[in-house]
Short mmCIF file of N, CA and C in Angstrom, two decimals:
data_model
loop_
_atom_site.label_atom_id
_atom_site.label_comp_id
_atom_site.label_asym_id
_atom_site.label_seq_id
_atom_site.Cartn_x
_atom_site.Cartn_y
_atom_site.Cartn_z
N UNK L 20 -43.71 37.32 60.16
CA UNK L 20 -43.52 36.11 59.40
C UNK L 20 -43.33 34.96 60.38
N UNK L 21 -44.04 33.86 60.49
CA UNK L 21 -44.31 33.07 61.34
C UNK L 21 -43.17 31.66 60.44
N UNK L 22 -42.49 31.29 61.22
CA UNK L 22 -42.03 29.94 61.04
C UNK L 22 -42.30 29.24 61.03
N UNK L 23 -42.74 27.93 60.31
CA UNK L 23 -42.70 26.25 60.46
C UNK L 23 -42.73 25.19 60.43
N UNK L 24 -42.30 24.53 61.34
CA UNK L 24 -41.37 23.41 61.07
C UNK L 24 -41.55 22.53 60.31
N UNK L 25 -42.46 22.64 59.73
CA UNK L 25 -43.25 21.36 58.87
C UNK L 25 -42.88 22.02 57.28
N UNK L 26 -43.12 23.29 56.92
CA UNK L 26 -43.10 23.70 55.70
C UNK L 26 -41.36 24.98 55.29
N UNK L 27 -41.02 25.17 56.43
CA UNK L 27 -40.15 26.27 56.29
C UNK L 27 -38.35 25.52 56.01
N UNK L 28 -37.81 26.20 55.65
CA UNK L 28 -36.70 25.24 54.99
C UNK L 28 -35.16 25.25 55.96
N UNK L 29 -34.72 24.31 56.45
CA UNK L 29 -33.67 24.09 57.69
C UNK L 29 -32.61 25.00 56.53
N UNK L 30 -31.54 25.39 57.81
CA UNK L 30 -29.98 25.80 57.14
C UNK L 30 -29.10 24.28 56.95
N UNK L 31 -28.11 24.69 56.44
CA UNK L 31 -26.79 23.62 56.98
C UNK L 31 -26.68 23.32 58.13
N UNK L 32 -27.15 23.60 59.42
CA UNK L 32 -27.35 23.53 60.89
C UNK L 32 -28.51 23.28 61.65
N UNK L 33 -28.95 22.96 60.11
CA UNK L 33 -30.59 22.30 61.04
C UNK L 33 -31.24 23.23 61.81
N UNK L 34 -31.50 24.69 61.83
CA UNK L 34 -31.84 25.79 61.86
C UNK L 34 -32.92 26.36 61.21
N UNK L 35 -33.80 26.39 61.34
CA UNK L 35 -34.68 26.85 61.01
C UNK L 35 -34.48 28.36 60.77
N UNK L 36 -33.61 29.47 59.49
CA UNK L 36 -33.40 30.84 59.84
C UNK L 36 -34.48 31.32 60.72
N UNK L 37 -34.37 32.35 61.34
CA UNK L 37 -35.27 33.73 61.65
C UNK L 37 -35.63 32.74 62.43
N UNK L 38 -35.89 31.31 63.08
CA UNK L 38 -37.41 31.00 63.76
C UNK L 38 -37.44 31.56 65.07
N UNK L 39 -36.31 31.58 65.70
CA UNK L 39 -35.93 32.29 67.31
C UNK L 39 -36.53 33.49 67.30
N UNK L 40 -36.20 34.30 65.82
CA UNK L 40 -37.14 35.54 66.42
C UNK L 40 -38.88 35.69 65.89
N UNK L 41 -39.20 34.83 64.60
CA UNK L 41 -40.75 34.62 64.51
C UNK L 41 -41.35 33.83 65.49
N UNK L 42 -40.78 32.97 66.40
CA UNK L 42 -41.13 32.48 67.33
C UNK L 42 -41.23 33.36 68.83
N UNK L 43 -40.41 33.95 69.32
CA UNK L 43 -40.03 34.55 70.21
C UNK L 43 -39.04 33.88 71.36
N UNK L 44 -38.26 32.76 70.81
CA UNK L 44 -37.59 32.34 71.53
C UNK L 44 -35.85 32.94 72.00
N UNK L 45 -35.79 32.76 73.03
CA UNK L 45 -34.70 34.09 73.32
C UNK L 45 -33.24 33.40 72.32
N UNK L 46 -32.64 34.30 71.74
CA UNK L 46 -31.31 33.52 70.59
C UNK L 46 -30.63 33.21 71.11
N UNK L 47 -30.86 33.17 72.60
CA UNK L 47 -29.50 32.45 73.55
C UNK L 47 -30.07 31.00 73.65
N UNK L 48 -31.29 30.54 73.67
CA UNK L 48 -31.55 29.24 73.55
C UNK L 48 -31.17 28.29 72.08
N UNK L 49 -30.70 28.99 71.07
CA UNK L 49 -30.14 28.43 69.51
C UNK L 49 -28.75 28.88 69.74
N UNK L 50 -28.05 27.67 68.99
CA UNK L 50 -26.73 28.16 68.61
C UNK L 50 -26.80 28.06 67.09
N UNK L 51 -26.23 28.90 66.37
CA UNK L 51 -25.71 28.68 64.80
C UNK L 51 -24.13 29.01 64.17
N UNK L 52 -23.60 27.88 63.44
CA UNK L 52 -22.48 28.49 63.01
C UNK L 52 -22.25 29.69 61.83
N UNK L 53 -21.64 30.66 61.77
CA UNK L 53 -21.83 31.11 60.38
C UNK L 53 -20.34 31.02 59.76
N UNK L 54 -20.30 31.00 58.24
CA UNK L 54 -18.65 30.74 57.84
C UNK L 54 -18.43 32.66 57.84
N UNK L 55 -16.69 32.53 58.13
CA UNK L 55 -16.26 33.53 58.53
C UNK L 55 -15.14 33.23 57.02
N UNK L 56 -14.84 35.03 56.95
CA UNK L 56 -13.91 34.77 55.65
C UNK L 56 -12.41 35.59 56.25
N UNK L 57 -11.15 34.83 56.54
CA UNK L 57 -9.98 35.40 57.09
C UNK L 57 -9.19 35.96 56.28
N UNK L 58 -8.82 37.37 55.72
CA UNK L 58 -8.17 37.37 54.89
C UNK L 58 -7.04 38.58 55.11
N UNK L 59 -5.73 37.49 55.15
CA UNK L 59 -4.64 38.25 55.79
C UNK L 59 -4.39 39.62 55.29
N UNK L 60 -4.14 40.92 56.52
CA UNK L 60 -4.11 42.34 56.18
C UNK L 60 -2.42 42.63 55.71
N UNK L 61 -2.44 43.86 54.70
CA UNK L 61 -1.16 43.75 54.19
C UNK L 61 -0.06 44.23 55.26
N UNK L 62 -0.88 45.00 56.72
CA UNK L 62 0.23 45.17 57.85
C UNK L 62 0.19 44.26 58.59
N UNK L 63 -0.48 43.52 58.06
CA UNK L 63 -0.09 41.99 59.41
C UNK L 63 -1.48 41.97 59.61
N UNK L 64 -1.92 40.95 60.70
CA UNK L 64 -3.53 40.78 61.05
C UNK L 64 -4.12 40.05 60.00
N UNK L 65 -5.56 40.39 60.17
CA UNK L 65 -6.77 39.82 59.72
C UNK L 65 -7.32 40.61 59.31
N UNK L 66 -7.96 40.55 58.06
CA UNK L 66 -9.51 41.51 57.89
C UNK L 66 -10.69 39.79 58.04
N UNK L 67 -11.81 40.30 58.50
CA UNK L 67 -12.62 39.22 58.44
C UNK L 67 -14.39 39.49 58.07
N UNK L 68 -14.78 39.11 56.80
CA UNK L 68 -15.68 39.43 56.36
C UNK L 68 -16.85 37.82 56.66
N UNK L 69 -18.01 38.14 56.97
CA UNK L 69 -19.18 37.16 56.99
C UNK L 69 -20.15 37.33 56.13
N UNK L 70 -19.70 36.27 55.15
CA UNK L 70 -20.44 36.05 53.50
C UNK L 70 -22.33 35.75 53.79
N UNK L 71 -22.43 35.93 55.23
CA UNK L 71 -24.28 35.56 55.19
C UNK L 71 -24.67 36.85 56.11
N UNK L 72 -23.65 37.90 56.20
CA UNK L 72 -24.13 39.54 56.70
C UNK L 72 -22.79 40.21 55.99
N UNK L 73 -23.42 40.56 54.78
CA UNK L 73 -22.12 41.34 53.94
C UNK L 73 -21.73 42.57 54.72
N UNK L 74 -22.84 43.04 55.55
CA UNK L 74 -22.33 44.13 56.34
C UNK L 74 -21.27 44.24 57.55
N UNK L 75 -21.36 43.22 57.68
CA UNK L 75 -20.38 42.51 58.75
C UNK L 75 -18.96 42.56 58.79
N UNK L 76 -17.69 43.45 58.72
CA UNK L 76 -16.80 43.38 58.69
C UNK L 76 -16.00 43.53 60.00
N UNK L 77 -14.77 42.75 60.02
CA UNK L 77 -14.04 43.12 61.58
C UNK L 77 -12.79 42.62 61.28
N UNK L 78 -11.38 42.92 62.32
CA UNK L 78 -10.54 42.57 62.13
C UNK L 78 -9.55 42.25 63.31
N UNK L 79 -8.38 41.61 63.30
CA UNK L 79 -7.86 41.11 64.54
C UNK L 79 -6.09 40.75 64.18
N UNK L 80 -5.33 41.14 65.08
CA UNK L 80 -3.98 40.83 65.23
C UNK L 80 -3.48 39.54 64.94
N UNK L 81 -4.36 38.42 65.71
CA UNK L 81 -4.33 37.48 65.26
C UNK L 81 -5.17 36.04 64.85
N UNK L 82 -4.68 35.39 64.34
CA UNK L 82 -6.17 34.23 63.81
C UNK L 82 -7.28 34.21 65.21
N UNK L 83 -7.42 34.06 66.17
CA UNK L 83 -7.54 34.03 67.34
C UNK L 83 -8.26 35.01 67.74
N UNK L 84 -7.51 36.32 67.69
CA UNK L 84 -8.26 37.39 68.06
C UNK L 84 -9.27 37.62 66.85
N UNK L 85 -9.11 37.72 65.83
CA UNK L 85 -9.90 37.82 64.42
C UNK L 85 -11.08 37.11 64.74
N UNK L 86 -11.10 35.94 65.28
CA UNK L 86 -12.38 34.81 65.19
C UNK L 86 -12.63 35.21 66.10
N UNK L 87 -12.78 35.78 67.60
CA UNK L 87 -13.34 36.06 68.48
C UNK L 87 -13.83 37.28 68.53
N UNK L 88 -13.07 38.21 67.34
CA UNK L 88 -13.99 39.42 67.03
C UNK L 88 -14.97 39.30 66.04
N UNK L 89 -14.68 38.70 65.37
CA UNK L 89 -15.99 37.92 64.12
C UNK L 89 -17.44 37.54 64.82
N UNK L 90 -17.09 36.54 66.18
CA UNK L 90 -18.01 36.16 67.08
C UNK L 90 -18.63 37.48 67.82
N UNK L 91 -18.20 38.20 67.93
CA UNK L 91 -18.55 39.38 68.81
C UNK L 91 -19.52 40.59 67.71
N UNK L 92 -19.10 40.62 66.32
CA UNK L 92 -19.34 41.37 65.41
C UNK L 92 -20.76 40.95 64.77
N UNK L 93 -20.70 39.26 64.90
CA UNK L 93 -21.36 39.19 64.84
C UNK L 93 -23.37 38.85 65.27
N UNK L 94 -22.73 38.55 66.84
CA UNK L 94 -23.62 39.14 68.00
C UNK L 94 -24.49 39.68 68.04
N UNK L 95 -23.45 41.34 67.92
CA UNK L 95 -23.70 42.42 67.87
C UNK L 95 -24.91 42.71 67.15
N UNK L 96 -24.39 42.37 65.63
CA UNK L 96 -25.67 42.39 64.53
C UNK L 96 -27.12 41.89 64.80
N UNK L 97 -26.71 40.31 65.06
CA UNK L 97 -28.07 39.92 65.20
C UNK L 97 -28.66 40.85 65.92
N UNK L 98 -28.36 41.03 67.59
CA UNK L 98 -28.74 42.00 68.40
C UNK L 98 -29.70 42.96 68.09
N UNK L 99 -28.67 43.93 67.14
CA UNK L 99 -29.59 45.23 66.78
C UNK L 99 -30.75 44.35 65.77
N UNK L 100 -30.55 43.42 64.72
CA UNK L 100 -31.64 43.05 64.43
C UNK L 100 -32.78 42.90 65.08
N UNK L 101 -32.69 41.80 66.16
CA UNK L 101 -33.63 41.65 66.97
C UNK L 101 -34.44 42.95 67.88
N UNK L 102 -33.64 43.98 68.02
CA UNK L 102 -34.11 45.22 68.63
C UNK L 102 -35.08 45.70 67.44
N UNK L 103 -34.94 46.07 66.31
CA UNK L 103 -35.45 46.47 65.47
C UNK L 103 -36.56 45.76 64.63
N UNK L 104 -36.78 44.19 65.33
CA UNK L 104 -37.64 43.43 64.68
C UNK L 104 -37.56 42.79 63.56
N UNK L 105 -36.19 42.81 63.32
CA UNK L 105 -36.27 41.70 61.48
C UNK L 105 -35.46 40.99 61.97
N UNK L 106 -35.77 40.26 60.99
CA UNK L 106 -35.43 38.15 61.49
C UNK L 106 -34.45 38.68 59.66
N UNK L 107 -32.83 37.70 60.48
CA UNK L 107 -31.89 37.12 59.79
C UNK L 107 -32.66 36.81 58.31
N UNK L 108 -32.60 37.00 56.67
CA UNK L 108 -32.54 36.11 55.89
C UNK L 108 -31.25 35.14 55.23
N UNK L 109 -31.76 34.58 55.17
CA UNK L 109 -30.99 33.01 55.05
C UNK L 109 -30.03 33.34 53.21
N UNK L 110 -28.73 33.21 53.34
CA UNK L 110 -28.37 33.36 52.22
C UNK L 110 -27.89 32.02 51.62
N UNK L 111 -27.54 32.23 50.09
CA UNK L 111 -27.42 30.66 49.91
C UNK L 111 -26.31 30.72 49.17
N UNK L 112 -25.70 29.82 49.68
CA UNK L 112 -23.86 29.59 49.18
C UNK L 112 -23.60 28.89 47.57
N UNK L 113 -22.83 29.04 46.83
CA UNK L 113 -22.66 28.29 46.17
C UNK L 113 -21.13 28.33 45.73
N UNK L 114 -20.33 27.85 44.87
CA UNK L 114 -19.29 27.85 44.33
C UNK L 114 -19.14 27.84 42.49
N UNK L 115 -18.16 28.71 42.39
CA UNK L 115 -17.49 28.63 40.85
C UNK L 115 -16.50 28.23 40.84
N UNK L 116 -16.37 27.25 39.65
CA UNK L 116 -15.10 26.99 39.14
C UNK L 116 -14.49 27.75 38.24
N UNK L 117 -13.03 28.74 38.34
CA UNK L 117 -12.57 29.20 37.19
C UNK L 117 -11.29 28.49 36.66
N UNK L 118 -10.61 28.51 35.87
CA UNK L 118 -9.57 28.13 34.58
C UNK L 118 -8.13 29.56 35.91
N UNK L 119 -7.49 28.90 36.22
CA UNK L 119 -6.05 29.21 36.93
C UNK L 119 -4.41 29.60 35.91
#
C-alpha cells in the first residue's frame, strides 16, 4: 500500500499513518505522539494501556517509569510490525457523553 501525500489522510500530527513504512523511510527519521491511558494499579503503580494498539499493555511503579515503559512498549510493537511488513492502521478517536 503506497502512500500519498496529495490524496492519503494526515493524523493529529501531521503524519501521514504507515507512510515511513509504504515509503521505506527508516521510523527513526518520523517522530509520532500516541495518547497513553494511566490507570492507577490497586497495589500502587500504573497499568498503562495505548487506545491506537489495543494490544499494547505495560506498567510502571511510577508516573515516570509507566510513561517510559509505554515509550518502550511501544517501540517495541511498531518494530515487530515493521519486521513482519504491516504498516500501523490509523485509529480514530472520538468521545461520549454520559448522564453522572
Amino acid at each position: 500500500m503506497a502512500a500519498c501525500a496529495t490524496s492519503a489522510r494526515l493524523n493529529r500530527s501531521g503524519i501521514i499513518p504507515g507512510y515511513w513504512l509504504a515509503t521505506g523511510v527508516s521510523a527513526m527519521d518520523h517522530q509520532r505522539e500516541y495518547d497513553v491511558v494511566l490507570t492507577p494499579a490497586p497495589e500502587g503503580g500504573y497499568v498503562v494501556s495505548v487506545p491506537e494498539f489495543p494490544d499494547v499493555h505495560t506498567e510502571g511503579e511510577t508516573r515516570e517509569e509507566a510513561l517510559a515503559m509505554a515509550k518502550d512498549a511501544i517501540e517495541g510493537y511498531l518494530e515487530a510490525m515493521r519486521e513482519r511488513g504491516w504498516s500501523p492502521k490509523p485509529a480514530e478517536h472520538e468521545r461520549v457523553v454520559v448522564a453522572t
